[in-house]
Short mmCIF file of C-alpha atoms in Angstrom, two decimals:
data_model
loop_
_atom_site.label_atom_id
_atom_site.label_comp_id
_atom_site.label_asym_id
_atom_site.label_seq_id
_atom_site.Cartn_x
_atom_site.Cartn_y
_atom_site.Cartn_z
CA MET A 1057 0.00 0.00 0.00
CA ASP A 1058 1.59 3.30 -1.09
CA LYS A 1059 -0.49 5.59 1.15
CA ALA A 1060 1.09 7.35 4.12
CA LYS A 1061 0.89 5.48 7.41
CA VAL A 1062 -1.23 7.38 9.95
CA VAL A 1063 -1.45 4.90 12.84
CA GLU A 1064 1.09 2.31 13.97
CA ILE A 1065 0.04 -0.04 16.78
CA LYS A 1066 2.83 -2.34 18.02
CA ASP A 1067 2.56 -5.24 20.50
CA LEU A 1068 -0.21 -3.42 22.36
CA GLY A 1069 -1.56 -4.89 25.57
CA ILE A 1070 -3.34 -3.70 28.69
CA THR A 1071 -4.11 -5.36 32.01
CA TYR A 1072 -6.43 -3.84 34.60
CA HIS A 1073 -5.53 -4.40 38.26
CA THR A 1074 -7.85 -4.43 41.25
CA ILE A 1075 -7.25 -5.52 44.84
CA GLU A 1076 -8.82 -8.92 44.12
CA GLU A 1077 -7.58 -9.71 40.62
CA GLU A 1078 -6.07 -8.60 37.36
CA THR A 1079 -7.89 -8.68 34.02
CA GLU A 1080 -6.06 -8.75 30.72
CA ALA A 1081 -8.18 -6.72 28.29
CA LEU A 1082 -5.97 -6.61 25.17
CA ARG A 1083 -2.99 -8.72 24.13
CA ASP A 1084 -0.38 -8.28 21.38
CA VAL A 1085 -2.41 -6.05 19.06
CA ASN A 1086 -0.47 -5.06 15.94
CA LEU A 1087 -2.04 -2.91 13.23
CA ASP A 1088 -1.03 -0.25 10.70
CA ILE A 1089 -3.65 2.18 9.36
CA TYR A 1090 -3.16 4.36 6.30
CA HIS A 1091 -4.32 7.78 5.09
CA ASN A 1092 -7.98 7.99 4.01
CA GLU A 1093 -8.66 4.47 5.27
CA ILE A 1094 -11.71 3.58 7.35
CA ILE A 1095 -11.12 0.63 9.66
CA GLY A 1096 -14.06 -1.18 11.25
CA VAL A 1097 -13.45 -3.02 14.52
CA VAL A 1098 -15.85 -5.76 15.58
CA GLY A 1099 -15.74 -8.39 18.30
CA PRO A 1100 -17.68 -9.96 21.17
CA SER A 1101 -18.89 -7.76 24.03
CA GLY A 1102 -16.13 -7.08 26.54
CA CYS A 1103 -13.27 -7.89 24.15
CA GLY A 1104 -11.64 -4.47 24.49
CA LYS A 1105 -12.89 -2.59 21.42
CA SER A 1106 -13.62 0.68 23.23
CA THR A 1107 -10.49 0.25 25.35
CA LEU A 1108 -8.47 0.11 22.14
CA LEU A 1109 -9.96 3.43 21.01
CA SER A 1110 -9.26 5.01 24.40
CA ILE A 1111 -5.60 3.97 24.19
CA ILE A 1112 -5.27 5.37 20.65
CA ALA A 1113 -6.89 8.61 21.87
CA GLY A 1114 -4.35 8.85 24.69
CA LEU A 1115 -7.03 8.58 27.38
CA ILE A 1116 -5.63 5.30 28.79
CA LYS A 1117 -2.00 4.19 28.94
CA PRO A 1118 -1.27 0.63 27.78
CA THR A 1119 0.52 -1.88 30.00
CA LYS A 1120 2.82 -2.78 27.12
CA GLY A 1121 3.42 -1.83 23.51
CA SER A 1122 2.86 1.52 21.82
CA VAL A 1123 0.66 3.59 19.52
CA ARG A 1124 1.99 6.24 17.15
CA VAL A 1125 -0.09 8.72 15.16
CA ASN A 1126 1.81 10.26 12.25
CA GLY A 1127 5.00 9.05 13.88
CA ARG A 1128 4.29 10.68 17.24
CA LEU A 1129 4.08 8.45 20.30
CA VAL A 1130 0.65 8.63 21.94
CA ASP A 1131 1.26 9.11 25.67
CA LYS A 1132 -1.41 11.76 26.23
CA PRO A 1133 -4.43 13.12 24.29
CA LEU A 1134 -3.35 14.64 20.97
CA ASN A 1135 -4.99 17.62 19.26
CA ASN A 1136 -4.83 15.84 15.90
CA VAL A 1137 -7.04 12.94 17.05
CA GLY A 1138 -10.82 13.45 17.08
CA TYR A 1139 -13.17 11.26 19.14
CA MET A 1140 -16.87 10.81 18.36
CA PHE A 1141 -18.76 9.02 21.15
CA GLN A 1142 -21.97 6.97 21.20
CA SER A 1143 -23.79 10.05 22.50
CA ASP A 1144 -23.52 13.22 20.42
CA GLN A 1145 -22.38 15.19 23.52
CA LEU A 1146 -24.04 18.39 22.29
CA PHE A 1147 -24.65 21.15 24.84
CA GLU A 1148 -28.38 21.89 24.91
CA TRP A 1149 -27.88 25.56 25.89
CA ARG A 1150 -25.62 26.30 22.88
CA ASN A 1151 -27.04 26.68 19.38
CA ILE A 1152 -25.79 24.41 16.60
CA LEU A 1153 -23.15 26.83 15.33
CA ASN A 1154 -21.76 27.38 18.82
CA ASN A 1155 -21.70 23.61 19.45
CA VAL A 1156 -19.65 23.15 16.27
CA LEU A 1157 -17.25 25.92 17.33
CA LEU A 1158 -16.72 24.58 20.85
CA GLY A 1159 -13.47 22.71 20.17
CA LEU A 1160 -11.92 25.67 18.37
CA GLU A 1161 -12.98 27.88 21.26
CA ILE A 1162 -11.27 25.58 23.77
CA GLN A 1163 -8.10 25.47 21.64
CA GLY A 1164 -8.04 29.27 21.30
CA LYS A 1165 -8.44 29.07 17.52
CA LEU A 1166 -11.82 30.74 17.19
CA ASP A 1167 -11.89 33.65 14.73
CA ASP A 1168 -14.16 35.04 11.99
CA GLU A 1169 -12.62 32.74 9.38
CA ALA A 1170 -13.34 29.69 11.54
CA LYS A 1171 -16.95 30.82 12.02
CA GLU A 1172 -17.41 31.15 8.26
CA ARG A 1173 -15.88 27.72 7.70
CA ALA A 1174 -18.28 26.23 10.27
CA LYS A 1175 -21.26 27.82 8.53
CA GLU A 1176 -20.07 26.52 5.16
CA MET A 1177 -19.72 22.98 6.52
CA LEU A 1178 -23.17 23.10 8.10
CA HIS A 1179 -24.64 24.26 4.78
CA SER A 1180 -22.68 21.61 2.82
CA TYR A 1181 -24.03 18.80 4.96
CA GLY A 1182 -27.68 19.79 5.01
CA LEU A 1183 -27.81 21.76 8.25
CA GLY A 1184 -27.77 25.30 6.85
CA ASP A 1185 -31.33 26.00 7.98
CA PHE A 1186 -30.52 24.95 11.56
CA ILE A 1187 -27.39 26.98 12.30
CA TYR A 1188 -29.10 28.97 15.06
CA SER A 1189 -31.38 26.16 16.25
CA TYR A 1190 -30.77 24.24 19.46
CA PRO A 1191 -30.02 20.51 19.77
CA TYR A 1192 -33.48 19.63 21.10
CA GLN A 1193 -34.94 20.94 17.83
CA LEU A 1194 -32.97 18.42 15.72
CA SER A 1195 -33.53 14.74 14.99
CA GLY A 1196 -31.06 12.15 16.27
CA GLY A 1197 -29.45 11.79 12.86
CA MET A 1198 -29.03 15.54 12.47
CA ARG A 1199 -27.45 15.76 15.92
CA GLN A 1200 -24.90 13.12 14.93
CA ARG A 1201 -24.06 15.12 11.81
CA VAL A 1202 -23.47 18.18 14.00
CA ALA A 1203 -21.20 16.11 16.28
CA LEU A 1204 -19.21 14.94 13.24
CA ILE A 1205 -18.82 18.49 11.87
CA ARG A 1206 -17.70 19.67 15.32
CA THR A 1207 -14.96 17.04 15.15
CA LEU A 1208 -14.02 17.59 11.50
CA ILE A 1209 -13.64 21.36 11.84
CA LEU A 1210 -10.65 20.71 14.11
CA GLU A 1211 -9.04 19.04 11.08
CA PRO A 1212 -7.90 15.89 12.91
CA ASP A 1213 -5.48 13.49 11.22
CA LEU A 1214 -7.39 10.60 12.77
CA LEU A 1215 -11.05 10.19 13.71
CA LEU A 1216 -12.19 7.65 16.32
CA LEU A 1217 -15.84 6.57 16.20
CA ASP A 1218 -17.20 4.56 19.14
CA GLU A 1219 -20.57 3.06 18.19
CA PRO A 1220 -21.59 6.45 16.74
CA PHE A 1221 -25.02 5.32 15.49
CA SER A 1222 -26.09 2.95 18.27
CA ALA A 1223 -28.63 5.38 19.77
CA LEU A 1224 -30.51 5.77 16.47
CA ASP A 1225 -33.44 3.73 15.16
CA TYR A 1226 -32.66 1.34 12.32
CA GLN A 1227 -33.84 3.47 9.39
CA THR A 1228 -32.12 6.60 10.70
CA ARG A 1229 -29.00 4.54 11.41
CA LEU A 1230 -28.84 3.39 7.79
CA ALA A 1231 -29.33 6.89 6.44
CA ILE A 1232 -26.87 8.65 8.75
CA SER A 1233 -24.17 5.98 8.38
CA ASP A 1234 -24.46 6.45 4.63
CA GLU A 1235 -24.16 10.23 5.01
CA ILE A 1236 -21.25 10.09 7.44
CA GLY A 1237 -19.40 7.42 5.45
CA THR A 1238 -19.69 9.62 2.36
CA ILE A 1239 -18.53 12.71 4.30
CA LEU A 1240 -15.46 10.88 5.66
CA LYS A 1241 -14.42 9.84 2.16
CA LYS A 1242 -15.11 13.30 0.72
CA GLU A 1243 -13.00 14.91 3.45
CA GLU A 1244 -10.32 12.20 2.97
CA LYS A 1245 -10.28 11.35 6.66
CA THR A 1246 -8.65 8.38 8.32
CA ALA A 1247 -11.02 6.74 10.79
CA ILE A 1248 -11.34 3.80 13.17
CA MET A 1249 -14.92 2.79 13.92
CA VAL A 1250 -15.96 0.39 16.68
CA THR A 1251 -19.33 -1.24 16.06
CA HIS A 1252 -21.37 -4.31 17.04
CA ASP A 1253 -23.10 -4.20 13.64
CA ILE A 1254 -21.32 -6.41 11.09
CA SER A 1255 -23.27 -4.94 8.18
CA GLU A 1256 -22.33 -1.44 9.25
CA ALA A 1257 -18.66 -2.39 9.50
CA ILE A 1258 -18.61 -3.96 6.02
CA SER A 1259 -20.56 -1.17 4.36
CA MET A 1260 -18.44 1.67 5.75
CA SER A 1261 -14.96 0.17 6.05
CA ASP A 1262 -11.99 -0.49 3.79
CA ARG A 1263 -10.87 -3.20 6.21
CA VAL A 1264 -12.67 -4.95 9.06
CA VAL A 1265 -10.64 -6.08 12.09
CA VAL A 1266 -12.13 -8.95 14.11
CA LEU A 1267 -11.09 -9.14 17.76
CA SER A 1268 -11.23 -12.34 19.79
CA GLN A 1269 -12.86 -12.91 23.15
CA ARG A 1270 -11.04 -11.21 26.05
CA PRO A 1271 -8.14 -10.73 26.12
CA GLY A 1272 -8.76 -9.12 22.75
CA THR A 1273 -6.32 -10.11 20.03
CA ILE A 1274 -6.68 -9.69 16.28
CA LYS A 1275 -8.18 -12.91 14.95
CA LYS A 1276 -8.45 -11.84 11.34
CA ILE A 1277 -8.47 -8.75 9.12
CA PHE A 1278 -10.82 -8.63 6.13
CA ASP A 1279 -9.84 -6.45 3.17
CA ILE A 1280 -13.25 -5.34 1.87
CA LYS A 1281 -13.33 -5.44 -1.93
CA LEU A 1282 -16.76 -4.87 -3.46
CA SER A 1283 -17.80 -4.66 -7.11
CA CYS A 1284 -19.15 -1.14 -6.43
CA ASN A 1285 -15.79 0.12 -5.08
CA LYS A 1286 -15.34 2.88 -7.69
CA GLU A 1287 -18.57 4.64 -6.71
CA ARG A 1288 -18.94 3.09 -3.31
CA THR A 1289 -21.22 4.42 -0.59
CA PRO A 1290 -22.37 2.50 2.51
CA LEU A 1291 -25.84 1.91 1.03
CA LYS A 1292 -24.48 0.77 -2.34
CA SER A 1293 -22.08 -1.54 -0.51
CA ARG A 1294 -25.00 -3.44 1.02
CA GLU A 1295 -26.30 -4.19 -2.50
CA ALA A 1296 -23.01 -5.66 -3.75
CA PRO A 1297 -23.05 -9.43 -4.37
CA GLU A 1298 -19.92 -9.90 -2.21
CA PHE A 1299 -21.57 -8.29 0.83
CA ARG A 1300 -23.26 -11.46 2.10
CA HIS A 1301 -20.03 -13.43 1.72
CA TYR A 1302 -18.15 -11.00 3.95
CA PHE A 1303 -21.00 -10.98 6.48
CA ASN A 1304 -20.99 -14.77 6.78
CA GLU A 1305 -17.19 -14.95 7.04
CA ILE A 1306 -17.01 -12.30 9.76
CA TRP A 1307 -19.90 -13.88 11.66
CA ARG A 1308 -18.03 -17.20 11.69
CA GLU A 1309 -14.86 -15.51 12.97
CA LEU A 1310 -16.76 -13.83 15.82
CA ASP A 1311 -17.69 -17.27 17.16
CA ILE A 1312 -20.50 -15.90 19.33
CA HIS A 1313 -22.59 -18.50 21.16
CA VAL A 1314 -26.08 -17.45 22.18
#
């Protein structure tokens, strides 16, 4: 792959200690992620998916191994890494524009040019009529779009998505994942997305990483190649003939017993 390497994860492991016991959450995780690549991470509940994101974000320190983003060792939160949580985390007392501008305000980078750029992004992604509205006036899908724009306006080199659509109903989830997947590709962003939804992972990702039961290790990585790749969107991906094959293969790797 001739693209620039954005993330380098080497021999990563973490063990949580309590008075009674120690729990190994992740073991020997090795993964390279490249520019403009979307990586989906799936695995059984409790296998360390969200922990992996927190380590990459610099929120948790690993017990062993390392993470580098654009060559820089992650040992604390980095300004060039954006994190989008399950909840949109919008402040109800701030209008949509001011929610989008919050990160720039905190970083001391808020100026008239930034405000214009925020307005342009809101218009570009279908929220132009809601710039001065408040979060409670928006649908769940629209709120998630605002949360994404708030992250993108900081121009992060890496975007971390932790179950970003899990709070939405199924139809809205399909629509907003299609919109956000398209936005990420248009903005040429590198992203890691944790999800429990295999279909979502396949439809949005260039590669899907399957983690094992705890302690989480990489069982297999699927390179997603679909016949619609040239004009690929998440919704078109679900219509590709190869989609079902990937779904069945990933399901088998998950080895979930119910």
